[in-house]
Amino acid sequence: MEWRDQGVLLSMRPHGESSAIIEVLTPSRGRHAGVVRGGGGRRFAPILQPGAQLSLVWRARLEDQLGTFAVEPLRARAPLVLGDRAALAGLSSVCALLAFALPERAPHVAMYDLSIALLDLIVAGGDWQAAYLRWELTLLEDMGFGLDLSRCAVTGERENLAYVSPRSGRAVSVAGAGEWAPRLLPLPACLLGQGPASLADLVQGLAVTGYFLEHRLAPALGDRPLPEARRRLVDILSRGVNPSEVSPSGDGQ
Amino acid sequence: MADTPREIEALIEILARLPGLGPRSARRAVLHLLRRRGALMAPLAQAMQIVAETARDCLTCGNIATSDTCAICASPQRATGEICVVEDVADLWAMERAGVFRGRYHVLGGTLSALDAVGPEDLGIPRLLSRVRDEGIKEVILALNATVEGQTTAHYIADALRGTGAAVTTLAQGVPIGGELDYLDDGTISAALRSRRSF
């Protein structure tokens, strides 16, 4: 068995004395693991960093074997963000969440394209935080836990949407929430794609996606804890938020 | 092998577990030791015995020592108000080989890693914070690897040190001595370009 493709490196762990097992996300094969002979050595150290774009040749005797990768670097991303704590946390979170959520060897072309675009935006130093939030929404949707923020789940209205139901993942308007408002998740405008997002809005948006990642997606994946890298990203972004900017959140019950 | 004494076979098996050695090279090493029993094997066995009995982690910095406090932490000349944070004892040895840094060290013993479930407590980061406060440290030099995990740990430590009054610096990244641009990866070249200085 042999195939050639390119992909983004999600994780690398040493294997034996000098080899490494890597996980990559490719457009046609999805998340795929394999051994890189000599991958634990000094020559590969700068290449096998999360976020790196690699040219890949995978070989194995049988389709269901782990197999080995021959890798060539196409583009490094991590070295460009090592000095920027938020960008580094963003890149780590993207790679860790993809490794956490996507099933092995199942192509997710749209998710691949979106992830590559996001990683490139992070590395370019653009306004990536809002794009990251939209990426998490798409990841939830791709995994079957998408939020329906188009209309109020109670009244059906499309205006004044202010909350998300933690049970259904559907938007709820101010009128529809009524006395249930404290139990709902606040819905920041940036999740509706309305206007530029403040950092406080983004953090609130990440609280919403984080809730569904933790309480819907993670249980479906064997109740594994969410990657530490995501928590670190939210911590870093939250530190930049003035506490008075954050509206009180519901308890999500 | 069937005709090799069991004791020697056991020695080969142990040596084969060492980094850089496999069963064949371990067999060659044992054969070499056996041929030089007096000159090599006996002193090696004695040295290993002594180190096995006395080696321990320095309670202050995590360096390997033969007493509770390593020679660097015990030396008053090294109390310069600077601590160099390294990932591993091998990194400390590399810094000492260079002979440039005259302060003290703090050995983390790894980096923050979600994959391996390594958290701040596992790395002795709280101990580093108390050292910075208790020893009146003016500068903390983060000499961690230029990898995603190394720099994530560096940022975490820098955040944790905020408010202690100590300056936090990190090693430069760029072209190594003797390095040729043609052979460098693009990440190193871009890091070097970003860190350029007046000449």
Coordinates of N, CA and C in Angstrom, one line a residue, chain A residues 53-180:
Chain A
Q53 N 3.4 22.1 7.5 CA 2.8 21.6 6.2 C 3.8 20.6 5.6
L54 N 3.4 19.4 5.4 CA 4.4 18.4 5.0 C 4.0 17.7 3.7
S55 N 4.9 17.3 2.9 CA 4.7 16.4 1.8 C 4.8 15.0 2.4
L56 N 3.9 14.1 2.1 CA 3.8 12.8 2.7 C 3.8 11.7 1.7
V57 N 4.5 10.6 2.0 CA 4.4 9.4 1.3 C 4.2 8.3 2.4
W58 N 3.0 7.7 2.4 CA 2.7 6.6 3.4 C 2.8 5.3 2.8
R59 N 3.5 4.4 3.5 CA 3.6 3.0 3.0 C 3.3 2.0 4.1
A60 N 2.7 0.9 3.7 CA 2.4 -0.2 4.7 C 2.1 -1.4 3.8
R61 N 2.3 -2.6 4.4 CA 2.0 -3.8 3.7 C 0.5 -4.0 3.5
L62 N -0.2 -3.7 4.6 CA -1.7 -3.8 4.6 C -2.3 -2.4 5.0
E63 N -3.5 -2.2 4.5 CA -4.2 -0.9 4.7 C -4.4 -0.6 6.1
D64 N -4.6 -1.6 7.0 CA -5.0 -1.3 8.4 C -3.7 -1.2 9.3
Q65 N -2.5 -1.3 8.7 CA -1.3 -1.2 9.5 C -1.0 0.3 9.8
L66 N -0.2 0.5 10.9 CA 0.2 1.9 11.2 C 0.9 2.5 10.0
G67 N 1.9 1.8 9.5 CA 2.6 2.2 8.3 C 3.7 3.3 8.7
T68 N 4.5 3.6 7.6 CA 5.6 4.6 7.8 C 5.4 5.7 6.9
F69 N 5.8 6.9 7.3 CA 5.7 8.1 6.5 C 7.1 8.5 6.1
A70 N 7.2 8.9 4.8 CA 8.4 9.6 4.4 C 7.9 11.1 4.3
V71 N 8.6 12.0 5.0 CA 8.1 13.4 5.0 C 9.1 14.3 4.5
E72 N 8.6 15.3 3.8 CA 9.4 16.5 3.4 C 8.7 17.7 3.8
P73 N 9.5 18.7 4.3 CA 8.8 19.9 4.8 C 8.4 20.8 3.6
L74 N 7.2 21.3 3.7 CA 6.7 22.2 2.6 C 6.7 23.7 3.2
R75 N 6.2 23.7 4.5 CA 6.1 25.1 5.1 C 6.1 24.9 6.6
A76 N 6.9 25.6 7.3 CA 6.9 25.6 8.7 C 6.0 26.7 9.2
R77 N 5.2 26.5 10.3 CA 4.4 27.5 10.8 C 4.8 27.9 12.2
A78 N 5.1 26.8 13.1 CA 5.4 27.1 14.5 C 6.5 28.1 14.7
P79 N 7.6 28.0 14.0 CA 8.7 28.9 14.3 C 8.3 30.4 14.1
L80 N 7.2 30.7 13.4 CA 6.8 32.0 13.1 C 6.0 32.6 14.3
V81 N 5.5 31.7 15.2 CA 4.7 32.2 16.3 C 5.2 31.9 17.6
L82 N 6.4 31.3 17.7 CA 7.0 30.9 19.0 C 7.1 32.1 20.0
G83 N 7.3 33.3 19.5 CA 7.4 34.4 20.4 C 6.1 35.1 20.8
D84 N 5.0 34.6 20.2 CA 3.7 35.3 20.4 C 2.8 34.3 21.2
R85 N 2.6 34.5 22.4 CA 1.9 33.5 23.3 C 0.5 33.2 22.8
A86 N -0.2 34.2 22.4 CA -1.6 34.0 22.0 C -1.6 33.2 20.6
A87 N -0.8 33.6 19.7 CA -0.8 32.9 18.4 C -0.3 31.5 18.6
L88 N 0.7 31.3 19.5 CA 1.2 29.9 19.7 C 0.1 29.1 20.3
A89 N -0.6 29.7 21.3 CA -1.7 28.9 21.9 C -2.8 28.6 20.9
G90 N -3.0 29.6 20.0 CA -4.1 29.4 18.9 C -3.7 28.2 18.0
L91 N -2.4 28.2 17.6 CA -1.9 27.1 16.7 C -2.0 25.8 17.4
S92 N -1.6 25.8 18.7 CA -1.6 24.5 19.4 C -3.0 24.0 19.6
S93 N -3.9 25.0 19.9 CA -5.3 24.6 20.1 C -6.0 24.0 18.8
V94 N -5.7 24.6 17.7 CA -6.2 24.1 16.4 C -5.7 22.7 16.2
C95 N -4.4 22.4 16.4 CA -3.9 21.1 16.1 C -4.4 20.1 17.1
A96 N -4.5 20.5 18.4 CA -4.9 19.6 19.5 C -6.4 19.2 19.3
L97 N -7.2 20.2 19.0 CA -8.7 20.0 18.8 C -8.9 19.1 17.6
L98 N -8.2 19.3 16.5 CA -8.3 18.4 15.3 C -7.9 17.0 15.7
A99 N -6.8 16.8 16.4 CA -6.4 15.5 16.8 C -7.4 14.8 17.8
F100 N -8.0 15.7 18.6 CA -9.0 15.2 19.6 C -10.3 14.8 18.9
A101 N -10.8 15.6 18.0 CA -12.2 15.5 17.5 C -12.3 14.6 16.2
L102 N -11.4 14.7 15.3 CA -11.6 14.1 14.0 C -11.4 12.6 14.1
P103 N -12.3 11.8 13.4 CA -12.0 10.3 13.4 C -10.8 10.0 12.5
E104 N -10.2 8.9 12.8 CA -9.0 8.5 12.0 C -9.4 8.0 10.6
R105 N -8.7 8.4 9.6 CA -8.8 7.9 8.2 C -10.1 8.2 7.6
A106 N -10.8 9.3 8.0 CA -12.0 9.7 7.3 C -11.8 11.1 6.8
P107 N -11.9 11.3 5.5 CA -11.6 12.6 4.9 C -12.7 13.7 5.4
H108 N -12.1 14.9 5.7 CA -13.0 16.0 6.1 C -12.4 17.2 5.3
V109 N -12.7 17.2 4.0 CA -12.0 18.2 3.1 C -12.3 19.6 3.5
A110 N -13.6 19.9 3.8 CA -13.9 21.3 4.2 C -13.2 21.7 5.4
M111 N -13.2 20.8 6.4 CA -12.5 21.1 7.7 C -11.0 21.3 7.5
Y112 N -10.4 20.5 6.6 CA -9.0 20.6 6.2 C -8.8 22.0 5.7
D113 N -9.5 22.4 4.7 CA -9.3 23.7 4.0 C -9.5 24.8 5.0
L114 N -10.5 24.7 5.8 CA -10.7 25.8 6.8 C -9.6 25.9 7.8
S115 N -9.1 24.7 8.2 CA -8.0 24.7 9.2 C -6.7 25.2 8.7
I116 N -6.4 24.9 7.4 CA -5.2 25.4 6.8 C -5.3 27.0 6.7
A117 N -6.5 27.4 6.3 CA -6.7 28.9 6.1 C -6.5 29.6 7.5
L118 N -7.1 28.9 8.6 CA -6.9 29.5 9.9 C -5.5 29.5 10.4
L119 N -4.8 28.4 10.2 CA -3.4 28.3 10.6 C -2.5 29.4 9.9
D120 N -2.8 29.6 8.6 CA -2.1 30.6 7.8 C -2.4 32.0 8.3
L121 N -3.6 32.2 8.7 CA -4.0 33.5 9.3 C -3.3 33.8 10.6
I122 N -3.3 32.7 11.4 CA -2.6 32.9 12.7 C -1.1 33.2 12.5
V123 N -0.5 32.5 11.6 CA 0.9 32.7 11.3 C 1.2 34.1 10.7
A124 N 0.2 34.6 9.9 CA 0.4 35.9 9.2 C 0.1 37.0 10.2
G125 N -0.3 36.7 11.4 CA -0.6 37.7 12.4 C -1.8 38.6 12.2
G126 N -2.7 38.0 11.4 CA -4.0 38.7 11.1 C -5.0 38.7 12.3
D127 N -6.2 39.1 12.0 CA -7.2 39.1 13.1 C -7.8 37.7 13.1
W128 N -7.0 36.8 13.8 CA -7.4 35.3 13.7 C -8.3 34.9 14.8
Q129 N -8.5 35.7 15.8 CA -9.3 35.2 17.0 C -10.8 35.0 16.6
A130 N -11.3 35.9 15.8 CA -12.7 35.7 15.3 C -12.8 34.5 14.4
A131 N -11.8 34.4 13.5 CA -11.8 33.2 12.6 C -11.7 31.9 13.4
Y132 N -10.9 32.0 14.5 CA -10.8 30.7 15.3 C -12.2 30.4 15.9
L133 N -12.9 31.4 16.4 CA -14.2 31.1 17.0 C -15.1 30.4 15.9
R134 N -15.1 31.0 14.7 CA -16.0 30.4 13.6 C -15.5 29.0 13.3
W135 N -14.2 28.8 13.4 CA -13.6 27.5 13.1 C -14.2 26.5 14.1
E136 N -14.2 26.8 15.4 CA -14.8 25.9 16.4 C -16.2 25.6 16.2
L137 N -17.0 26.6 15.7 CA -18.4 26.4 15.4 C -18.5 25.4 14.2
T138 N -17.6 25.5 13.2 CA -17.6 24.6 12.1 C -17.2 23.2 12.5
L139 N -16.3 23.2 13.4 CA -15.8 21.8 13.9 C -17.0 21.1 14.6
L140 N -17.7 21.9 15.4 CA -18.9 21.3 16.1 C -19.9 20.8 15.1
E141 N -20.1 21.6 14.1 CA -21.1 21.3 13.0 C -20.6 20.0 12.3
D142 N -19.4 20.0 11.9 CA -18.8 18.9 11.2 C -18.9 17.6 12.0
M143 N -18.8 17.7 13.3 CA -18.9 16.5 14.2 C -20.3 16.1 14.5
G144 N -21.3 16.9 14.0 CA -22.7 16.6 14.3 C -23.3 17.3 15.5
F145 N -22.6 18.3 16.0 CA -23.2 19.0 17.1 C -23.3 20.5 16.8
G146 N -23.7 20.8 15.6 CA -23.8 22.2 15.2 C -24.9 23.0 16.0
L147 N -24.6 24.3 16.1 CA -25.6 25.2 16.8 C -26.5 25.8 15.8
D148 N -27.7 25.9 16.1 CA -28.7 26.6 15.2 C -29.0 28.0 15.8
L149 N -28.3 29.0 15.2 CA -28.4 30.3 15.7 C -29.2 31.2 14.7
S150 N -30.0 30.6 13.9 CA -30.7 31.3 12.8 C -32.0 32.0 13.4
R151 N -32.7 31.3 14.3 CA -33.9 31.9 14.8 C -34.2 31.4 16.3
C152 N -35.1 32.1 17.0 CA -35.3 31.7 18.3 C -36.1 30.4 18.4
A153 N -35.6 29.5 19.3 CA -36.2 28.2 19.4 C -37.6 28.3 20.1
V154 N -37.9 29.4 20.8 CA -39.2 29.5 21.5 C -40.2 30.3 20.6
T155 N -39.8 31.5 20.1 CA -40.7 32.3 19.4 C -40.6 32.3 17.9
G156 N -39.5 31.8 17.4 CA -39.2 31.7 16.0 C -38.7 33.0 15.4
E157 N -38.6 34.0 16.2 CA -38.2 35.3 15.7 C -36.7 35.3 15.3
R158 N -36.3 36.2 14.4 CA -34.9 36.2 14.0 C -34.1 37.4 14.6
E159 N -34.8 38.3 15.2 CA -34.2 39.4 15.8 C -34.0 39.2 17.4
N160 N -33.2 40.1 17.9 CA -33.0 40.1 19.4 C -32.6 38.7 20.0
L161 N -31.8 38.0 19.2 CA -31.3 36.7 19.7 C -30.2 37.0 20.8
A162 N -30.3 36.5 22.0 CA -29.4 36.9 23.0 C -28.9 35.7 23.8
Y163 N -29.4 34.5 23.6 CA -29.0 33.4 24.4 C -28.9 32.1 23.5
V164 N -28.2 31.1 24.0 CA -28.1 29.8 23.4 C -28.6 28.8 24.4
S165 N -29.5 27.9 24.0 CA -29.9 26.9 25.0 C -28.8 25.8 25.1
P166 N -28.4 25.6 26.3 CA -27.3 24.5 26.5 C -27.8 23.1 26.2
R167 N -29.1 23.0 26.2 CA -29.7 21.6 25.9 C -29.8 21.4 24.4
S168 N -30.4 22.3 23.7 CA -30.6 22.1 22.2 C -29.6 22.7 21.3
G169 N -28.8 23.7 21.8 CA -27.8 24.3 21.0 C -28.5 25.3 20.0
R170 N -29.8 25.7 20.4 CA -30.5 26.7 19.5 C -30.5 28.0 20.1
A171 N -30.6 29.0 19.3 CA -30.7 30.4 19.8 C -32.0 30.7 20.5
V172 N -32.0 31.6 21.5 CA -33.2 32.0 22.1 C -33.2 33.5 22.2
S173 N -34.3 34.2 21.9 CA -34.4 35.6 21.9 C -34.6 36.1 23.4
V174 N -34.5 37.4 23.6 CA -34.7 38.0 24.9 C -36.1 37.7 25.4
A175 N -37.1 37.9 24.5 CA -38.5 37.6 24.8 C -38.7 36.1 25.1
G176 N -38.1 35.3 24.3 CA -38.3 33.8 24.4 C -37.7 33.3 25.7
A177 N -36.6 33.9 26.2 CA -35.9 33.4 27.3 C -36.7 33.6 28.6
G178 N -37.3 34.8 28.8 CA -38.1 35.1 29.9 C -37.3 34.8 31.2
E179 N -38.0 34.1 32.1 CA -37.3 33.8 33.4 C -36.2 32.8 33.4
W180 N -36.1 32.1 32.2 CA -35.1 31.1 32.0 C -33.7 31.7 31.6

